[in-house]
CSV table of C-alpha atoms in Angstrom, one decimal:
chain,number,residue,atom,x,y,z
D,69,ALA,CA,6.2,-5.3,20.1
D,70,LEU,CA,3.4,-4.3,22.5
D,71,ALA,CA,5.0,-6.5,25.1
D,72,ALA,CA,3.5,-4.5,27.9
D,73,LEU,CA,0.0,-4.6,26.6
D,74,GLY,CA,0.5,-8.2,25.6
D,75,ALA,CA,1.7,-8.9,29.0
D,76,GLN,CA,-1.7,-8.2,30.5
D,77,ALA,CA,-3.0,-11.6,31.1
D,78,ARG,CA,-4.2,-12.9,27.8
D,79,ARG,CA,-7.5,-14.4,28.5
D,80,LYS,CA,-8.2,-17.8,27.0
D,81,ARG,CA,-10.6,-18.0,24.1
D,82,ALA,CA,-14.1,-18.2,25.5
D,83,THR,CA,-14.8,-21.7,26.6
D,84,ARG,CA,-16.4,-23.7,23.8
D,85,GLY,CA,-19.9,-25.2,24.3
D,86,THR,CA,-21.0,-23.0,27.2
D,87,TYR,CA,-24.5,-22.2,26.2
D,88,SER,CA,-25.7,-19.6,28.7
D,89,PRO,CA,-29.2,-18.4,28.0
D,90,SER,CA,-28.9,-16.3,31.1
D,91,GLY,CA,-26.7,-14.0,29.1
D,92,GLN,CA,-29.7,-13.0,27.1
D,93,GLU,CA,-31.9,-12.3,30.1
D,94,TYR,CA,-30.1,-9.2,31.2
D,95,CYS,CA,-32.7,-6.9,32.6
D,96,ASN,CA,-30.8,-3.7,32.7
D,97,PRO,CA,-32.7,-0.9,30.9
D,98,ARG,CA,-30.0,-0.2,28.4
D,99,ALA,CA,-29.8,-3.7,27.1
D,100,GLU,CA,-33.6,-3.8,27.0
D,101,MET,CA,-33.7,-0.6,25.0
D,102,MET,CA,-31.0,-1.8,22.7
D,103,GLN,CA,-32.9,-4.9,22.0
D,104,HIS,CA,-35.8,-2.8,20.6
D,105,ALA,CA,-33.4,-1.0,18.3
D,106,LEU,CA,-31.1,-3.8,17.5
D,107,LYS,CA,-32.5,-7.3,17.4
D,108,PRO,CA,-30.3,-10.2,18.4
D,109,PRO,CA,-29.9,-12.7,15.5
D,110,PRO,CA,-31.3,-16.2,15.8
D,111,GLU,CA,-29.0,-18.3,17.9
D,112,GLU,CA,-26.4,-20.5,16.1
D,113,ARG,CA,-24.7,-23.6,17.5
D,114,LEU,CA,-21.4,-25.1,16.4
D,115,ILE,CA,-21.5,-28.6,14.9
M,169,SER,CA,-44.8,-28.6,-4.0
M,170,PRO,CA,-41.7,-26.4,-4.8
M,171,ASP,CA,-41.1,-26.1,-1.0
M,172,ASP,CA,-40.8,-29.8,-0.5
M,173,PRO,CA,-37.1,-30.3,0.2
M,174,SER,CA,-37.3,-34.0,-0.8
M,175,GLU,CA,-37.4,-32.8,-4.4
M,176,HIS,CA,-33.8,-31.7,-4.5
M,177,ILE,CA,-31.7,-33.4,-2.0
M,178,LYS,CA,-28.0,-34.0,-2.0
M,179,ILE,CA,-26.2,-36.7,-0.1
M,180,ILE,CA,-22.6,-36.0,1.0
M,181,LYS,CA,-20.0,-37.9,3.0
M,182,ILE,CA,-17.7,-36.0,5.3
M,183,GLU,CA,-15.0,-37.0,7.7
M,184,LYS,CA,-15.5,-35.9,11.3
M,185,THR,CA,-13.0,-36.2,14.1
M,186,ASN,CA,-13.8,-35.4,17.7
M,187,GLU,CA,-13.5,-31.8,16.8
M,188,PRO,CA,-16.5,-29.9,15.4
M,189,LEU,CA,-17.0,-29.8,11.7
M,190,GLY,CA,-16.7,-26.1,11.8
M,191,ALA,CA,-20.2,-25.1,10.7
M,192,THR,CA,-23.0,-23.5,12.6
M,193,VAL,CA,-26.7,-24.4,12.5
M,194,ARG,CA,-29.8,-22.2,13.2
M,195,ASN,CA,-33.5,-23.0,13.4
M,196,GLU,CA,-35.9,-21.6,10.8
M,197,GLY,CA,-39.2,-23.0,12.0
M,198,GLU,CA,-38.8,-26.8,11.9
M,199,ALA,CA,-35.8,-26.6,9.7
M,200,VAL,CA,-32.2,-26.8,10.7
M,201,ILE,CA,-30.2,-24.5,8.5
M,202,ILE,CA,-26.4,-24.1,8.0
M,203,GLY,CA,-25.7,-20.6,9.4
M,204,ARG,CA,-22.1,-20.2,8.6
M,205,ILE,CA,-19.0,-22.1,7.5
M,206,VAL,CA,-16.1,-21.4,9.8
M,207,ARG,CA,-12.6,-21.0,8.3
M,208,GLY,CA,-10.2,-23.8,9.2
M,209,GLY,CA,-12.7,-26.6,9.9
M,210,ALA,CA,-13.5,-29.8,8.0
M,211,ALA,CA,-16.7,-28.3,6.6
M,212,GLU,CA,-14.9,-25.5,4.9
M,213,LYS,CA,-12.1,-27.7,3.7
M,214,SER,CA,-14.5,-30.2,2.2
M,215,GLY,CA,-16.4,-27.5,0.3
M,216,LEU,CA,-19.5,-29.6,0.6
M,217,LEU,CA,-21.6,-27.6,3.0
M,218,HIS,CA,-22.9,-24.1,2.3
M,219,GLU,CA,-24.5,-21.4,4.2
M,220,GLY,CA,-28.3,-21.7,3.8
M,221,ASP,CA,-28.3,-25.5,3.2
M,222,GLU,CA,-30.9,-27.4,5.1
M,223,LEU,CA,-29.7,-30.3,7.2
M,224,LEU,CA,-32.2,-33.2,6.7
M,225,GLU,CA,-30.5,-36.3,8.0
M,226,VAL,CA,-27.1,-37.3,9.6
M,227,ASN,CA,-26.3,-41.0,9.7
M,228,GLY,CA,-29.9,-41.8,9.4
M,229,VAL,CA,-31.1,-39.5,12.2
M,230,ALA,CA,-33.7,-37.0,11.0
M,231,MET,CA,-32.9,-33.4,11.8
M,232,ARG,CA,-36.1,-31.6,10.9
M,233,GLY,CA,-37.9,-30.5,14.1
M,234,LYS,CA,-34.8,-30.7,16.2
M,235,SER,CA,-33.6,-27.6,18.1
M,236,VAL,CA,-30.1,-26.5,17.3
M,237,HIS,CA,-29.1,-27.6,20.8
M,238,GLU,CA,-30.3,-31.2,20.1
M,239,VAL,CA,-28.5,-31.1,16.7
M,240,CYS,CA,-25.4,-30.0,18.4
M,241,GLN,CA,-25.6,-32.9,20.9
M,242,VAL,CA,-26.3,-35.5,18.2
M,243,LEU,CA,-23.4,-34.3,16.0
M,244,GLY,CA,-21.0,-33.9,19.0
M,245,ALA,CA,-21.3,-37.7,19.7
M,246,LEU,CA,-20.5,-38.7,16.1
M,247,SER,CA,-17.1,-39.2,14.5
M,248,GLY,CA,-15.8,-41.0,11.4
M,249,THR,CA,-17.5,-40.8,8.1
M,250,LEU,CA,-20.8,-39.0,8.3
M,251,CYS,CA,-23.5,-39.5,5.8
M,252,VAL,CA,-25.3,-36.2,5.5
M,253,VAL,CA,-28.6,-35.5,3.6
M,254,LEU,CA,-28.9,-31.9,2.6
M,255,ALA,CA,-31.4,-29.7,0.8
M,256,PRO,CA,-29.1,-27.2,-0.8
M,257,ARG,CA,-30.3,-23.6,-0.7
M,258,ARG,CA,-32.1,-22.6,-3.9
M,259,ALA,CA,-30.3,-19.6,-5.3
M,260,VAL,CA,-26.6,-19.9,-4.9
M,261,PRO,CA,-25.2,-16.4,-5.0
M,262,ALA,CA,-21.9,-15.9,-6.8
M,263,ALA,CA,-19.0,-16.5,-4.4
M,264,PRO,CA,-17.8,-13.1,-3.0
M,265,PRO,CA,-14.3,-12.2,-4.0
M,266,PRO,CA,-11.9,-13.4,-1.3
M,267,HIS,CA,-10.8,-10.7,1.0
M,268,ARG,CA,-7.2,-10.2,1.8
M,269,VAL,CA,-6.4,-10.8,5.5
M,270,LEU,CA,-7.0,-7.6,7.4
M,271,HIS,CA,-4.8,-7.0,10.5
M,272,VAL,CA,-6.4,-4.8,13.1
M,273,ARG,CA,-5.6,-3.6,16.6
M,274,ALA,CA,-8.6,-3.6,18.9
M,275,HIS,CA,-9.3,-0.4,20.7
M,276,PHE,CA,-11.9,-1.9,23.0
M,277,ASP,CA,-12.3,-4.9,25.3
M,278,TYR,CA,-14.6,-7.7,24.2
M,279,ASP,CA,-16.0,-10.7,26.0
M,280,PRO,CA,-18.5,-12.8,24.0
M,281,GLU,CA,-20.0,-14.1,27.2
M,282,ASP,CA,-21.4,-10.6,27.8
M,283,ASP,CA,-22.6,-10.1,24.3
M,284,VAL,CA,-26.3,-10.8,23.7
M,285,TYR,CA,-25.9,-10.1,20.0
M,286,ILE,CA,-23.2,-12.7,19.0
M,287,PRO,CA,-24.9,-15.3,16.8
M,288,CYS,CA,-22.8,-18.2,18.1
M,289,ARG,CA,-21.3,-17.7,21.5
M,290,GLU,CA,-19.2,-20.8,21.3
M,291,LEU,CA,-17.2,-19.2,18.5
M,292,GLY,CA,-16.7,-15.9,20.1
M,293,ILE,CA,-13.1,-14.7,20.8
M,294,SER,CA,-12.4,-12.5,23.8
M,295,PHE,CA,-9.8,-9.8,23.4
M,296,GLN,CA,-8.5,-6.8,25.1
M,297,LYS,CA,-7.6,-3.3,24.1
M,298,GLY,CA,-4.3,-3.4,22.2
M,299,ASP,CA,-4.6,-7.0,21.0
M,300,VAL,CA,-3.9,-7.6,17.3
M,301,LEU,CA,-6.5,-9.6,15.4
M,302,HIS,CA,-6.1,-11.2,12.0
M,303,VAL,CA,-9.4,-10.9,10.2
M,304,ILE,CA,-9.7,-13.7,7.6
M,305,SER,CA,-13.4,-13.4,6.6
M,306,ARG,CA,-15.6,-10.3,6.3
M,307,GLU,CA,-18.4,-12.1,4.4
M,308,ASP,CA,-20.9,-11.4,7.1
M,309,PRO,CA,-21.0,-7.7,7.4
M,310,ASN,CA,-21.8,-7.8,11.1
M,311,TRP,CA,-19.5,-10.7,12.3
M,312,TRP,CA,-16.0,-11.1,11.2
M,313,GLN,CA,-14.1,-14.4,11.4
M,314,ALA,CA,-10.7,-13.9,12.9
M,315,PHE,CA,-7.7,-15.3,14.8
M,316,ARG,CA,-6.1,-13.5,17.7
M,317,GLU,CA,-2.4,-12.7,17.4
M,318,GLY,CA,-0.5,-15.4,19.2
M,319,GLU,CA,-3.3,-18.0,18.7
M,320,GLU,CA,-2.9,-18.6,15.0
M,321,ASP,CA,-2.5,-22.3,15.8
M,322,GLN,CA,-6.2,-22.5,16.6
M,323,THR,CA,-7.9,-24.8,14.1
M,324,LEU,CA,-11.1,-22.8,13.8
M,325,ALA,CA,-11.4,-19.1,13.4
M,326,GLY,CA,-13.5,-17.2,15.9
M,327,LEU,CA,-16.2,-14.5,15.7
M,328,ILE,CA,-15.7,-10.9,16.5
M,329,PRO,CA,-18.0,-8.0,15.9
M,330,SER,CA,-17.3,-6.2,12.7
M,331,GLN,CA,-16.2,-2.6,12.6
M,332,ALA,CA,-19.5,-1.5,11.3
M,333,PHE,CA,-21.5,-3.5,13.9
M,334,GLN,CA,-19.3,-2.3,16.8
M,335,HIS,CA,-19.6,1.3,15.7
M,336,GLN,CA,-23.4,1.0,15.4
M,337,ARG,CA,-23.7,-0.6,18.8
M,338,GLU,CA,-21.5,2.0,20.5
M,339,SER,CA,-23.2,5.0,18.9
M,340,MET,CA,-26.5,3.6,19.9
M,341,LYS,CA,-25.3,3.2,23.5
M,342,LEU,CA,-24.2,6.9,23.4
M,343,THR,CA,-27.6,8.0,22.1
M,344,LEU,CA,-29.4,5.9,24.7
M,345,ALA,CA,-27.2,7.1,27.5
M,346,GLY,CA,-28.0,10.6,26.5
M,347,GLU,CA,-31.7,10.0,26.5
M,348,VAL,CA,-31.6,8.3,29.8
M,349,ALA,CA,-29.6,11.2,31.3
M,350,ALA,CA,-32.1,13.6,29.8
M,351,ARG,CA,-35.1,11.7,31.1
M,352,ASP,CA,-33.7,11.2,34.6
M,353,LYS,CA,-32.6,14.8,35.1
M,354,PRO,CA,-35.3,17.0,36.7
M,355,ARG,CA,-36.2,19.6,34.1
M,356,LYS,CA,-35.7,23.2,35.1
M,357,GLY,CA,-38.1,25.9,33.9
M,358,GLY,CA,-39.4,23.7,31.1
M,359,THR,CA,-36.1,23.6,29.2
M,360,LEU,CA,-36.1,20.7,26.9
M,361,LEU,CA,-33.0,18.6,27.3
M,362,CYS,CA,-31.9,16.8,24.2
M,363,ALA,CA,-28.4,15.7,25.2
M,364,LYS,CA,-27.3,13.0,22.8
M,365,LYS,CA,-24.1,12.3,24.7
M,366,PRO,CA,-23.3,11.2,28.2
M,367,PRO,CA,-21.9,14.1,30.3
M,368,ARG,CA,-18.4,14.7,29.4
M,369,LYS,CA,-15.6,13.8,31.8
M,370,LYS,CA,-14.0,16.8,33.4
M,371,LYS,CA,-11.2,18.2,31.3
M,372,GLY,CA,-7.7,17.7,32.6
M,373,LYS,CA,-5.7,20.8,33.6
M,374,LYS,CA,-3.9,22.7,30.9
M,375,ALA,CA,-0.8,21.0,29.7
M,376,THR,CA,2.5,22.4,31.0
M,377,SER,CA,6.0,21.6,30.0
M,378,GLU,CA,8.6,20.5,32.5
M,379,ALA,CA,9.8,24.1,32.6
M,380,GLY,CA,6.3,25.1,33.7
M,381,TYR,CA,5.1,27.0,30.7
M,382,PRO,CA,1.8,26.2,29.1
M,383,LEU,CA,2.0,23.9,26.1
M,384,TYR,CA,0.0,24.0,23.0
M,385,SER,CA,0.0,21.3,20.4
M,386,THR,CA,-0.3,22.3,16.9
M,387,SER,CA,-2.8,19.7,16.0
M,388,GLY,CA,-5.7,21.7,17.5
M,389,ALA,CA,-7.9,20.9,20.5
M,390,ASP,CA,-11.0,20.3,18.5
M,391,GLU,CA,-10.0,16.6,17.9
M,392,TYR,CA,-11.3,15.4,21.3
M,393,GLU,CA,-14.3,17.7,21.5
M,394,GLN,CA,-16.2,15.1,19.5
M,395,GLU,CA,-16.9,11.8,21.1
M,396,GLU,CA,-14.8,9.4,19.2
M,397,ILE,CA,-16.0,5.8,18.8
M,398,LEU,CA,-13.0,3.5,19.0
M,399,THR,CA,-13.3,0.2,17.3
M,400,TYR,CA,-10.4,-1.2,15.3
M,401,GLU,CA,-7.4,0.3,13.6
M,402,GLU,CA,-5.7,-1.4,10.6
M,403,VAL,CA,-2.1,-2.3,11.4
M,404,ALA,CA,0.7,-3.6,9.3
M,405,LEU,CA,4.1,-5.2,10.2
M,406,TYR,CA,7.0,-2.8,10.3
M,407,TYR,CA,10.5,-4.3,10.1
M,408,PRO,CA,13.1,-2.4,12.0
M,409,ARG,CA,15.5,-0.4,9.8
M,410,ALA,CA,19.0,0.7,10.9
M,411,SER,CA,18.5,3.9,8.9
M,412,HIS,CA,15.4,4.9,10.8
M,413,LYS,CA,15.4,4.6,14.6
M,414,ARG,CA,11.8,5.1,15.9
M,415,PRO,CA,11.6,8.1,18.2
M,416,ILE,CA,10.6,7.1,21.8
M,417,VAL,CA,7.8,9.3,23.2
M,418,LEU,CA,7.3,9.3,27.0
M,419,ILE,CA,3.8,10.2,28.0
M,420,GLY,CA,2.4,10.4,31.5
M,421,PRO,CA,1.3,12.5,34.5
M,422,PRO,CA,3.9,14.8,36.1
M,423,ASN,CA,6.2,13.7,39.0
M,424,ILE,CA,6.1,10.0,38.1
M,425,GLY,CA,9.7,9.8,36.8
M,426,ARG,CA,9.4,10.5,33.1
M,427,HIS,CA,12.1,13.1,33.2
M,428,GLU,CA,14.4,10.8,35.1
M,429,LEU,CA,13.8,7.9,32.7
M,430,ARG,CA,14.6,10.2,29.8
M,431,GLN,CA,17.8,11.5,31.5
M,432,ARG,CA,18.9,7.9,32.2
M,433,LEU,CA,18.5,7.0,28.5
M,434,MET,CA,20.4,10.1,27.3
M,435,GLU,CA,23.4,9.2,29.4
M,436,ASP,CA,24.2,6.8,26.5
M,437,SER,CA,24.8,9.7,24.1
M,438,SER,CA,26.1,7.4,21.4
M,439,ARG,CA,22.7,5.9,21.1
M,440,PHE,CA,20.1,8.5,22.3
M,441,ALA,CA,19.6,12.2,21.7
M,442,ALA,CA,17.1,14.9,22.4
M,443,ALA,CA,15.6,17.1,19.7
M,444,VAL,CA,17.0,20.6,19.8
M,445,PRO,CA,14.1,23.0,20.7
M,446,HIS,CA,13.4,26.2,19.0
M,447,THR,CA,13.1,29.5,20.9
M,448,SER,CA,12.3,33.1,20.0
M,449,ARG,CA,14.3,34.4,23.0
M,450,PRO,CA,17.7,36.1,22.3
M,451,ARG,CA,20.7,33.8,22.5
M,452,LYS,CA,22.8,34.1,25.6
M,453,ASP,CA,26.6,34.3,25.2
M,454,HIS,CA,27.4,30.8,26.2
M,455,GLU,CA,24.7,29.2,24.0
M,456,VAL,CA,25.5,27.5,20.8
M,457,PRO,CA,22.9,27.8,18.0
M,458,GLY,CA,21.7,24.5,16.8
M,459,GLN,CA,23.0,22.8,19.9
M,460,ASP,CA,21.3,24.5,22.8
M,461,TYR,CA,18.4,25.9,20.8
M,462,HIS,CA,17.5,26.9,17.3
M,463,PHE,CA,17.2,30.6,17.7
M,464,ILE,CA,14.6,32.2,15.4
M,465,SER,CA,12.6,35.4,15.4
M,466,ARG,CA,9.2,35.7,17.0
M,467,THR,CA,7.6,36.3,13.6
M,468,GLN,CA,9.3,33.3,12.2
M,469,PHE,CA,8.1,31.2,15.2
M,470,GLU,CA,4.5,32.3,14.7
M,471,ALA,CA,4.7,31.5,11.0
M,472,ASP,CA,6.1,28.0,11.8
M,473,ILE,CA,3.3,27.4,14.3
M,474,LEU,CA,0.7,28.2,11.6
M,475,ASN,CA,2.6,25.9,9.2
M,476,ARG,CA,2.3,23.1,11.7
M,477,LYS,CA,6.0,22.7,12.1
M,478,PHE,CA,5.9,22.2,15.8
M,479,VAL,CA,4.8,19.0,17.6
M,480,GLU,CA,4.2,21.2,20.6
M,481,HIS,CA,5.1,24.7,21.6
M,482,GLY,CA,4.5,27.1,24.5
M,483,GLU,CA,5.3,30.5,25.8
M,484,TYR,CA,7.4,31.4,28.8
M,485,GLU,CA,8.4,34.8,29.9
M,486,LYS,CA,7.3,36.3,26.6
M,487,ALA,CA,9.3,33.9,24.5
M,488,TYR,CA,8.2,30.9,22.5
M,489,TYR,CA,9.7,27.5,22.9
M,490,GLY,CA,8.8,24.5,20.9
M,491,THR,CA,9.8,21.1,19.5
M,492,SER,CA,9.7,20.9,15.7
M,493,LEU,CA,9.2,17.8,13.5
M,494,GLU,CA,12.3,18.9,11.7
M,495,ALA,CA,14.4,18.8,14.9
M,496,ILE,CA,13.2,15.2,15.6
M,497,ARG,CA,13.9,14.3,12.0
M,498,GLU,CA,17.5,15.6,12.4
M,499,VAL,CA,18.1,13.2,15.3
M,500,VAL,CA,16.6,10.3,13.3
M,501,ASN,CA,18.8,11.1,10.3
M,502,SER,CA,21.8,11.1,12.6
M,503,GLY,CA,21.1,7.5,13.3
M,504,LYS,CA,20.2,8.0,16.9
M,505,ILE,CA,17.1,7.3,18.9
M,506,CYS,CA,15.2,10.5,19.7
M,507,VAL,CA,13.7,10.6,23.2
M,508,LEU,CA,10.8,13.0,23.7
M,509,ASN,CA,8.7,13.9,26.7
M,510,LEU,CA,5.4,15.1,25.2
M,511,HIS,CA,1.8,15.8,26.2
M,512,PRO,CA,-0.6,13.3,24.7
M,513,GLN,CA,-2.2,16.0,22.7
M,514,SER,CA,1.0,16.3,20.8
M,515,LEU,CA,0.9,12.7,19.6
M,516,LYS,CA,-1.5,13.4,16.8
M,517,ILE,CA,0.8,15.5,14.7
M,518,LEU,CA,3.7,13.2,15.4
M,519,ARG,CA,1.7,10.1,14.4
M,520,ASN,CA,0.6,11.8,11.2
M,521,SER,CA,4.2,12.4,10.2
M,522,ASP,CA,6.6,9.9,8.7
M,523,LEU,CA,8.6,9.6,11.9
M,524,LYS,CA,6.9,6.4,13.3
M,525,PRO,CA,7.0,7.2,17.0
M,526,TYR,CA,6.9,4.5,19.7
M,527,THR,CA,4.8,5.8,22.6
M,528,VAL,CA,5.4,4.7,26.1
M,529,PHE,CA,2.9,5.6,28.9
M,530,VAL,CA,4.7,6.0,32.2
M,531,ALA,CA,2.0,5.3,34.8
M,532,PRO,CA,2.0,5.6,38.6
M,533,PRO,CA,1.5,2.4,40.7
M,534,SER,CA,-1.5,2.2,43.1
M,535,LEU,CA,-2.0,4.9,45.6
M,536,GLU,CA,-0.6,2.8,48.4
M,537,LYS,CA,2.5,1.9,46.4
M,538,LEU,CA,3.0,5.5,45.3
M,539,ARG,CA,2.8,6.6,48.9
M,540,GLN,CA,5.5,4.0,49.9
M,541,LYS,CA,7.6,5.1,47.0
M,542,LYS,CA,7.6,8.7,48.1
M,543,ILE,CA,8.4,7.7,51.7
M,544,ARG,CA,11.2,5.4,50.5
M,545,ASN,CA,12.7,8.2,48.4
M,546,GLY,CA,12.4,10.6,51.3
M,547,GLU,CA,10.3,13.0,49.2
M,548,ALA,CA,7.8,15.3,50.8
M,549,PHE,CA,4.2,14.8,49.5
M,550,LYS,CA,0.6,15.7,50.2
M,551,GLU,CA,-2.0,13.0,50.0
M,552,GLU,CA,-4.0,15.2,47.6
M,553,GLU,CA,-1.1,15.4,45.2
M,554,LEU,CA,-0.9,11.6,45.0
M,555,LYS,CA,-4.6,11.3,44.3
M,556,GLU,CA,-4.3,14.0,41.7
M,557,ILE,CA,-1.5,12.1,39.9
M,558,ILE,CA,-3.5,8.9,39.9
M,559,ALA,CA,-6.6,10.7,38.6
M,560,THR,CA,-4.6,12.4,35.9
M,561,ALA,CA,-3.1,9.1,34.8
M,562,ARG,CA,-6.5,7.4,34.6
M,563,ASP,CA,-7.9,10.3,32.6
M,564,MET,CA,-4.9,10.2,30.2
M,565,GLU,CA,-5.3,6.5,29.7
M,566,LEU,CA,-9.0,6.8,29.0
M,567,ARG,CA,-8.6,9.5,26.5
M,568,TRP,CA,-5.4,8.5,24.8
M,569,GLY,CA,-4.8,4.9,25.8
M,570,HIS,CA,-5.4,3.7,22.2
M,571,LEU,CA,-2.3,5.6,21.2
M,572,PHE,CA,0.1,3.9,23.6
M,573,ASP,CA,2.4,1.2,22.4
M,574,MET,CA,3.5,0.2,25.9
M,575,ILE,CA,2.6,1.0,29.5
M,576,ILE,CA,5.3,1.0,32.2
M,577,ILE,CA,4.2,1.2,35.8
M,578,ASN,CA,6.9,3.2,37.5
M,579,ASN,CA,7.1,1.8,41.0
M,580,ASP,CA,10.9,1.5,41.0
M,581,THR,CA,12.9,3.7,38.6
M,582,GLN,CA,15.7,1.2,38.1
M,583,ARG,CA,13.2,-1.5,37.1
M,584,ALA,CA,11.2,0.8,34.9
M,585,TYR,CA,14.4,1.9,33.2
M,586,GLN,CA,15.4,-1.6,32.6
M,587,GLN,CA,12.0,-2.5,31.2
M,588,LEU,CA,12.1,0.5,28.9
M,589,LEU,CA,15.6,-0.3,27.7
M,590,ASN,CA,14.7,-3.9,27.0
M,591,GLU,CA,11.7,-2.7,24.9
M,592,ILE,CA,13.8,-0.2,23.0
M,593,ASN,CA,16.3,-3.0,22.3
M,594,SER,CA,13.6,-5.3,21.0
M,595,LEU,CA,12.3,-2.6,18.7
M,596,GLU,CA,15.6,-2.7,16.9
M,597,ARG,CA,15.4,-6.5,16.4
M,598,GLU,CA,11.8,-7.5,16.0
M,599,PRO,CA,9.0,-6.4,13.6
M,600,GLN,CA,6.1,-4.5,15.2
M,601,TRP,CA,2.5,-3.8,14.3
M,602,VAL,CA,2.1,-0.1,13.4
M,603,PRO,CA,-0.8,1.8,11.9
M,604,ALA,CA,-1.1,0.6,8.3
M,605,HIS,CA,-1.1,4.1,6.9
M,606,TRP,CA,2.5,4.6,8.1
M,607,LEU,CA,3.7,2.0,5.6
M,608,LYS,CA,1.6,3.1,2.7
M,609,HIS,CA,3.6,6.2,1.8
M,610,THR,CA,7.1,4.7,2.1
């Protein structure tokens, strides 16, 4: 089932171990405003 | 002091391979705390580590004062039997009752790399609209643990935003977008703008049937007036039954070959059939009731509309025409596959019935390919029409894309037909994920 939708390139699971703090430094106003309303949780790392 | 962790420590031994143990750590001041236990890993299987435990020492290396990144590095280099010193969390809450596995279809695209809120990016799973996810833990109300369909062989579960979290995030975005729009718009005459929603996309043109009369679906137009936030939809596996052939619904912009695809299928009349429409116009001499049309009075037709008997209906030259649920059911009961060309607005009533439709979106190719196709087929066309078709298709996909089971790009009718036929064949062999509520009443 869903062959066509499934046929869309299934992206690989996000690469493990890529810590990218830059992702948290977005400076678009929406993200900034959202951060006030919704605080990101403390970062967790996988062991 | 009661806060001194050395007063109640626990020493455990746990086997580690080159793979992670399947637990996360977070910093709380100087402390390194177990954030979550991930399903499928050694940590979960051992049952020795718990959320909230403080990690004091691993193989003699003190953990206190280390950042989670340093801890991650130390642990990553270790394998074999680890000797772990823990300060178990004080109050151990009663274990929550295990949830059954929840199967959902995602109605949005997700990439953990772009998500500032995901607690542990390494565990994030990316997925796309239409993907099926098996949710195995809902203990954290904001972050579910899940496997993506087709990747159940992964050892460790991944993290996805929970339904509640995604809903909250999206409604906040809508609110903020409304505020930004209100702020940036120059105010006229002191009118206070308090738009809570982004400006609505322009509405598509009124739906028309292939015969050219306007169509109305019985489900009411109100449903898409409200901005719907699409997150996940619970799905369940449906096993094909010989006694119930799922109706095939073709959706798409006009002039892209839907009609032709339907005709091609119907050539195999032993397998496919159309639902016999109702009409309020008088029968002509050569017409056979129940074969060409179901002929009913205008009053009866109006009553049937009110009773939501029609999936869609319209008026043409002062007579009503419509396709009823009952007419579709007749085809299903005859053991044939009903093929319907409908407007997307008509999907709602059909999906709320017991008929289990399979919806195929017949989409145009790119503008350039569409142009070449028209030239190849020797059809006259205006550039504006082509653009209109593509815009209509995009609009339909935006608004109703979550209701489509399959998308066929019709660049070449023969290929599109073959693709459609292959899919219909596999529907009769293989189980499919369908909305869970379809299976609850049967």
